[in-house]
Amino acid sequence: MAVKDGAAADLDRDRMSGVLARIRRNWRALSPEQRLAAIAAIALLLSMLLPWYQETGNAIVNGHLVRIEDGKSAFGVYSFVEAAIFVVVVGVIGLLWARAEGKAFHLPGGDGTIVMGAGLWVMFLIFYRQLDKPNGRKEGMIQTSIGVQWGIFIAFLLGALLAYAGYRIRAAHVPEPALEDEPEPQSPAPAADAEPPPDGTATVVDRRRPPTDDPFEGQLSFDEPAEYRPPPRS
């Protein structure tokens, strides 16, 4: 049993070291602009654990008035806004991870536009949430209301940082991994030198006059006829 436990522990350590090595490799594969976007997205995801809302109110318990003050994170309030922010942030992290893995796919407008749009969307959702706050509790003797806390402002700034990172990716023209079935651009073949005509073929030589600086010269004249050269005798 002890041998099996030791083998399982070694296997877990090998897996963990492999995961960490993969994370380090993918981090080095990202460009500086993509790393900034990854930092902003991960920080934004962690900011959802901060106190976004403050629930305050009163409750009557056993005939006594009790003051309620409870801080709530973004995960403590269930609504479309918090769910949309979570999905957007996870999507950005997944996009950057796929690029670091060399996954080839094309997004409309490019990665920079998508990341910048994600940051702007998060900022809009947070701004909307400050105008339309969650409802408090009205359950019998419990009457509360909900206001915003400092954590939601941190998330708003991180959304702005994510949008700026997307702008940096777009401005830097970070290349996307090439598709495997995408044909490589071929350079045009150089024009082949004109081959001499075969024996027995007549040649026509153009004998146009060279241009001159005089604008009136040659206005009433015609180009000389082409010179006829007979084929070479065998």
mmCIF file of C-alpha atoms in Angstrom:
data_model
loop_
_atom_site.group_PDB
_atom_site.id
_atom_site.type_symbol
_atom_site.label_atom_id
_atom_site.label_comp_id
_atom_site.label_asym_id
_atom_site.label_seq_id
_atom_site.Cartn_x
_atom_site.Cartn_y
_atom_site.Cartn_z
ATOM 1 C CA MET A 1 0.000 0.000 0.000
ATOM 2 C CA ALA A 2 2.822 2.376 0.861
ATOM 3 C CA VAL A 3 4.493 1.627 -2.478
ATOM 4 C CA LYS A 4 1.271 2.417 -4.359
ATOM 5 C CA ASP A 5 0.796 5.638 -2.435
ATOM 6 C CA GLY A 6 4.366 6.678 -3.221
ATOM 7 C CA ALA A 7 3.917 5.899 -6.927
ATOM 8 C CA ALA A 8 0.666 7.870 -7.011
ATOM 9 C CA ALA A 9 2.354 10.823 -5.316
ATOM 10 C CA ASP A 10 5.216 10.717 -7.842
ATOM 11 C CA LEU A 11 2.695 10.576 -10.689
ATOM 12 C CA ASP A 12 0.850 13.602 -9.307
ATOM 13 C CA ARG A 13 4.116 15.538 -8.995
ATOM 14 C CA ASP A 14 5.040 14.665 -12.585
ATOM 15 C CA ARG A 15 1.659 15.845 -13.810
ATOM 16 C CA MET A 16 1.925 19.076 -11.854
ATOM 17 C CA SER A 17 5.428 19.761 -13.132
ATOM 18 C CA GLY A 18 4.236 19.053 -16.671
ATOM 19 C CA VAL A 19 1.350 21.511 -16.297
ATOM 20 C CA LEU A 20 3.645 24.206 -14.914
ATOM 21 C CA ALA A 21 6.153 23.644 -17.708
ATOM 22 C CA ARG A 22 3.343 23.947 -20.255
ATOM 23 C CA ILE A 23 2.142 27.202 -18.692
ATOM 24 C CA ARG A 24 5.663 28.646 -18.762
ATOM 25 C CA ARG A 25 6.126 27.593 -22.377
ATOM 26 C CA ASN A 26 2.826 29.153 -23.443
ATOM 27 C CA TRP A 27 3.601 32.343 -21.529
ATOM 28 C CA ARG A 28 6.886 32.724 -23.397
ATOM 29 C CA ALA A 29 5.080 32.095 -26.689
ATOM 30 C CA LEU A 30 2.839 35.144 -26.213
ATOM 31 C CA SER A 31 3.810 38.586 -27.434
ATOM 32 C CA PRO A 32 4.136 41.457 -24.886
ATOM 33 C CA GLU A 33 0.740 42.799 -25.967
ATOM 34 C CA GLN A 34 -0.892 39.390 -25.517
ATOM 35 C CA ARG A 35 0.719 39.030 -22.088
ATOM 36 C CA LEU A 36 -0.781 42.356 -21.055
ATOM 37 C CA ALA A 37 -4.200 41.119 -22.180
ATOM 38 C CA ALA A 38 -3.712 37.867 -20.260
ATOM 39 C CA ILE A 39 -2.756 39.743 -17.071
ATOM 40 C CA ALA A 40 -5.790 42.019 -17.410
ATOM 41 C CA ALA A 41 -8.162 39.092 -18.038
ATOM 42 C CA ILE A 42 -6.859 36.999 -15.124
ATOM 43 C CA ALA A 43 -6.914 40.003 -12.786
ATOM 44 C CA LEU A 44 -10.461 40.810 -13.910
ATOM 45 C CA LEU A 45 -11.529 37.246 -13.164
ATOM 46 C CA LEU A 46 -9.979 37.420 -9.698
ATOM 47 C CA SER A 47 -11.600 40.814 -9.077
ATOM 48 C CA MET A 48 -14.987 39.101 -9.194
ATOM 49 C CA LEU A 49 -14.104 37.669 -5.785
ATOM 50 C CA LEU A 50 -13.777 41.173 -4.313
ATOM 51 C CA PRO A 51 -16.737 42.899 -2.629
ATOM 52 C CA TRP A 52 -18.775 44.361 -5.469
ATOM 53 C CA TYR A 53 -21.953 45.052 -3.512
ATOM 54 C CA GLN A 54 -22.929 46.011 0.012
ATOM 55 C CA GLU A 55 -26.232 44.832 1.412
ATOM 56 C CA THR A 56 -27.547 47.019 4.216
ATOM 57 C CA GLY A 57 -30.840 47.020 6.063
ATOM 58 C CA ASN A 58 -32.671 46.049 9.201
ATOM 59 C CA ALA A 59 -34.232 42.881 10.513
ATOM 60 C CA ILE A 60 -36.304 42.123 13.571
ATOM 61 C CA VAL A 61 -35.110 38.993 15.355
ATOM 62 C CA ASN A 62 -36.884 37.899 18.550
ATOM 63 C CA GLY A 63 -38.367 41.353 18.910
ATOM 64 C CA HIS A 64 -35.009 43.132 18.562
ATOM 65 C CA LEU A 65 -33.918 45.351 15.681
ATOM 66 C CA VAL A 66 -30.792 43.963 14.076
ATOM 67 C CA ARG A 67 -28.622 45.907 11.630
ATOM 68 C CA ILE A 68 -27.589 44.000 8.490
ATOM 69 C CA GLU A 69 -24.349 44.848 6.665
ATOM 70 C CA ASP A 70 -23.111 42.187 4.313
ATOM 71 C CA GLY A 71 -20.576 42.497 1.489
ATOM 72 C CA LYS A 72 -21.185 40.421 -1.639
ATOM 73 C CA SER A 73 -18.846 39.473 -4.456
ATOM 74 C CA ALA A 74 -19.861 39.247 -8.104
ATOM 75 C CA PHE A 75 -20.476 35.518 -7.625
ATOM 76 C CA GLY A 76 -22.805 36.273 -4.707
ATOM 77 C CA VAL A 77 -25.299 38.015 -6.998
ATOM 78 C CA TYR A 78 -26.813 35.991 -9.824
ATOM 79 C CA SER A 79 -27.806 38.014 -12.869
ATOM 80 C CA PHE A 80 -27.092 38.367 -16.563
ATOM 81 C CA VAL A 81 -24.432 41.048 -15.966
ATOM 82 C CA GLU A 82 -22.156 38.973 -13.757
ATOM 83 C CA ALA A 83 -22.635 35.871 -15.927
ATOM 84 C CA ALA A 84 -21.796 37.821 -19.102
ATOM 85 C CA ILE A 85 -18.634 39.293 -17.554
ATOM 86 C CA PHE A 86 -17.498 35.835 -16.446
ATOM 87 C CA VAL A 87 -18.097 34.306 -19.889
ATOM 88 C CA VAL A 88 -16.283 37.168 -21.659
ATOM 89 C CA VAL A 89 -13.231 36.961 -19.397
ATOM 90 C CA VAL A 90 -12.995 33.177 -19.668
ATOM 91 C CA GLY A 91 -13.344 33.486 -23.445
ATOM 92 C CA VAL A 92 -10.427 35.941 -23.652
ATOM 93 C CA ILE A 93 -8.240 33.673 -21.520
ATOM 94 C CA GLY A 94 -9.185 30.709 -23.714
ATOM 95 C CA LEU A 95 -8.352 32.692 -26.860
ATOM 96 C CA LEU A 96 -4.903 33.646 -25.599
ATOM 97 C CA TRP A 97 -4.225 30.086 -24.439
ATOM 98 C CA ALA A 98 -5.168 28.753 -27.880
ATOM 99 C CA ARG A 99 -2.859 31.261 -29.584
ATOM 100 C CA ALA A 100 -0.017 30.263 -27.275
ATOM 101 C CA GLU A 101 -0.686 26.632 -28.231
ATOM 102 C CA GLY A 102 -0.412 27.573 -31.904
ATOM 103 C CA LYS A 103 -4.080 26.977 -32.731
ATOM 104 C CA ALA A 104 -4.875 28.402 -36.158
ATOM 105 C CA PHE A 105 -8.288 30.017 -36.668
ATOM 106 C CA HIS A 106 -9.459 33.413 -37.839
ATOM 107 C CA LEU A 107 -11.748 35.779 -35.938
ATOM 108 C CA PRO A 108 -13.645 38.672 -37.545
ATOM 109 C CA GLY A 109 -11.504 41.773 -37.172
ATOM 110 C CA GLY A 110 -8.592 39.862 -35.664
ATOM 111 C CA ASP A 111 -7.658 39.015 -32.088
ATOM 112 C CA GLY A 112 -6.986 42.639 -31.145
ATOM 113 C CA THR A 113 -10.482 43.730 -32.130
ATOM 114 C CA ILE A 114 -12.061 40.846 -30.204
ATOM 115 C CA VAL A 115 -10.051 41.555 -27.027
ATOM 116 C CA MET A 116 -10.684 45.293 -27.255
ATOM 117 C CA GLY A 117 -14.406 44.675 -27.756
ATOM 118 C CA ALA A 118 -14.428 42.340 -24.759
ATOM 119 C CA GLY A 119 -12.895 45.031 -22.533
ATOM 120 C CA LEU A 120 -15.347 47.676 -23.732
ATOM 121 C CA TRP A 121 -18.254 45.281 -23.202
ATOM 122 C CA VAL A 122 -17.146 44.593 -19.627
ATOM 123 C CA MET A 123 -16.900 48.340 -18.963
ATOM 124 C CA PHE A 124 -20.409 48.871 -20.340
ATOM 125 C CA LEU A 125 -21.856 46.056 -18.228
ATOM 126 C CA ILE A 126 -20.271 47.378 -15.045
ATOM 127 C CA PHE A 127 -21.458 50.902 -15.801
ATOM 128 C CA TYR A 128 -24.957 49.561 -16.409
ATOM 129 C CA ARG A 129 -24.797 47.647 -13.127
ATOM 130 C CA GLN A 130 -24.089 50.830 -11.204
ATOM 131 C CA LEU A 131 -27.293 52.323 -12.610
ATOM 132 C CA ASP A 132 -29.390 49.171 -12.198
ATOM 133 C CA LYS A 133 -28.273 47.688 -8.891
ATOM 134 C CA PRO A 134 -29.492 44.292 -7.639
ATOM 135 C CA ASN A 135 -32.637 44.246 -5.572
ATOM 136 C CA GLY A 136 -32.453 43.866 -1.820
ATOM 137 C CA ARG A 137 -34.386 41.435 0.313
ATOM 138 C CA LYS A 138 -37.909 42.065 1.436
ATOM 139 C CA GLU A 139 -38.758 38.964 3.396
ATOM 140 C CA GLY A 140 -41.135 39.590 6.264
ATOM 141 C CA MET A 141 -39.147 41.395 8.927
ATOM 142 C CA ILE A 142 -36.040 41.709 6.762
ATOM 143 C CA GLN A 143 -35.763 44.830 4.643
ATOM 144 C CA THR A 144 -32.454 45.460 2.850
ATOM 145 C CA SER A 145 -31.039 47.396 -0.093
ATOM 146 C CA ILE A 146 -27.893 46.836 -2.126
ATOM 147 C CA GLY A 147 -25.265 49.388 -3.118
ATOM 148 C CA VAL A 148 -21.927 49.101 -4.905
ATOM 149 C CA GLN A 149 -18.573 48.528 -3.242
ATOM 150 C CA TRP A 150 -14.995 49.358 -4.182
ATOM 151 C CA GLY A 151 -14.417 46.000 -5.881
ATOM 152 C CA ILE A 152 -16.668 46.867 -8.797
ATOM 153 C CA PHE A 153 -14.605 49.972 -9.563
ATOM 154 C CA ILE A 154 -11.439 47.850 -9.636
ATOM 155 C CA ALA A 155 -13.155 45.576 -12.155
ATOM 156 C CA PHE A 156 -14.116 48.598 -14.263
ATOM 157 C CA LEU A 157 -10.477 49.747 -14.431
ATOM 158 C CA LEU A 158 -9.340 46.233 -15.328
ATOM 159 C CA GLY A 159 -11.906 46.195 -18.130
ATOM 160 C CA ALA A 160 -10.348 49.410 -19.436
ATOM 161 C CA LEU A 161 -6.908 47.769 -19.219
ATOM 162 C CA LEU A 162 -8.213 44.793 -21.206
ATOM 163 C CA ALA A 163 -9.576 47.109 -23.890
ATOM 164 C CA TYR A 164 -6.222 48.920 -24.050
ATOM 165 C CA ALA A 165 -4.393 45.590 -24.398
ATOM 166 C CA GLY A 166 -6.664 44.682 -27.301
ATOM 167 C CA TYR A 167 -5.859 48.010 -28.932
ATOM 168 C CA ARG A 168 -2.140 47.281 -28.485
ATOM 169 C CA ILE A 169 -2.551 43.853 -30.111
ATOM 170 C CA ARG A 170 -4.393 45.432 -33.034
ATOM 171 C CA ALA A 171 -1.845 48.236 -33.448
ATOM 172 C CA ALA A 172 1.120 45.841 -33.235
ATOM 173 C CA HIS A 173 -0.415 43.570 -35.923
ATOM 174 C CA VAL A 174 0.372 40.444 -33.944
ATOM 175 C CA PRO A 175 0.208 37.643 -36.566
ATOM 176 C CA GLU A 176 -2.201 34.771 -36.173
ATOM 177 C CA PRO A 177 -0.962 31.177 -36.583
ATOM 178 C CA ALA A 178 -1.199 30.152 -40.229
ATOM 179 C CA LEU A 179 -3.810 27.596 -41.205
ATOM 180 C CA GLU A 180 -2.420 24.230 -42.287
ATOM 181 C CA ASP A 181 -4.468 24.119 -45.513
ATOM 182 C CA GLU A 182 -3.799 27.756 -46.367
ATOM 183 C CA PRO A 183 -1.756 27.940 -49.602
ATOM 184 C CA GLU A 184 1.522 29.734 -49.338
ATOM 185 C CA PRO A 185 1.788 32.903 -51.414
ATOM 186 C CA GLN A 186 3.775 32.235 -54.553
ATOM 187 C CA SER A 187 6.065 34.837 -56.002
ATOM 188 C CA PRO A 188 5.394 35.614 -59.671
ATOM 189 C CA ALA A 189 7.704 33.780 -62.042
ATOM 190 C CA PRO A 190 10.237 36.020 -63.778
ATOM 191 C CA ALA A 191 9.466 36.755 -67.360
ATOM 192 C CA ALA A 192 11.375 34.463 -69.666
ATOM 193 C CA ASP A 193 13.831 36.066 -72.030
ATOM 194 C CA ALA A 194 12.568 36.429 -75.545
ATOM 195 C CA GLU A 195 13.790 33.472 -77.582
ATOM 196 C CA PRO A 196 15.095 34.091 -81.069
ATOM 197 C CA PRO A 197 12.636 33.121 -83.798
ATOM 198 C CA PRO A 198 13.181 29.782 -85.444
ATOM 199 C CA ASP A 199 14.916 29.556 -88.820
ATOM 200 C CA GLY A 200 12.791 30.489 -91.735
ATOM 201 C CA THR A 201 10.688 33.058 -89.885
ATOM 202 C CA ALA A 202 10.666 36.691 -90.863
ATOM 203 C CA THR A 203 11.324 39.329 -88.248
ATOM 204 C CA VAL A 204 9.641 42.710 -87.986
ATOM 205 C CA VAL A 205 11.571 45.452 -86.223
ATOM 206 C CA ASP A 206 9.782 48.519 -84.921
ATOM 207 C CA ARG A 207 11.498 51.702 -86.092
ATOM 208 C CA ARG A 208 9.561 54.377 -84.278
ATOM 209 C CA ARG A 209 11.311 57.655 -83.761
ATOM 210 C CA PRO A 210 12.609 58.438 -80.286
ATOM 211 C CA PRO A 211 10.699 61.148 -78.425
ATOM 212 C CA THR A 212 12.053 64.679 -78.554
ATOM 213 C CA ASP A 213 11.667 67.692 -76.348
ATOM 214 C CA ASP A 214 10.031 69.747 -79.096
ATOM 215 C CA PRO A 215 6.230 69.484 -78.677
ATOM 216 C CA PHE A 216 5.561 70.589 -82.292
ATOM 217 C CA GLU A 217 8.023 68.335 -83.985
ATOM 218 C CA GLY A 218 6.546 65.384 -85.786
ATOM 219 C CA GLN A 219 2.880 66.384 -85.386
ATOM 220 C CA LEU A 220 2.257 66.210 -89.160
ATOM 221 C CA SER A 221 4.530 63.245 -89.773
ATOM 222 C CA PHE A 222 3.915 59.558 -89.511
ATOM 223 C CA ASP A 223 5.955 56.797 -88.005
ATOM 224 C CA GLU A 224 8.263 55.092 -90.400
ATOM 225 C CA PRO A 225 7.082 51.707 -91.586
ATOM 226 C CA ALA A 226 8.491 48.673 -89.936
ATOM 227 C CA GLU A 227 11.646 47.283 -91.490
ATOM 228 C CA TYR A 228 11.303 43.897 -93.058
ATOM 229 C CA ARG A 229 14.134 41.456 -92.482
ATOM 230 C CA PRO A 230 14.130 38.345 -94.661
ATOM 231 C CA PRO A 231 14.686 34.986 -93.045
ATOM 232 C CA PRO A 232 18.281 33.760 -92.960
ATOM 233 C CA ARG A 233 19.333 31.496 -95.802
ATOM 234 C CA SER A 234 20.140 27.968 -94.947
#
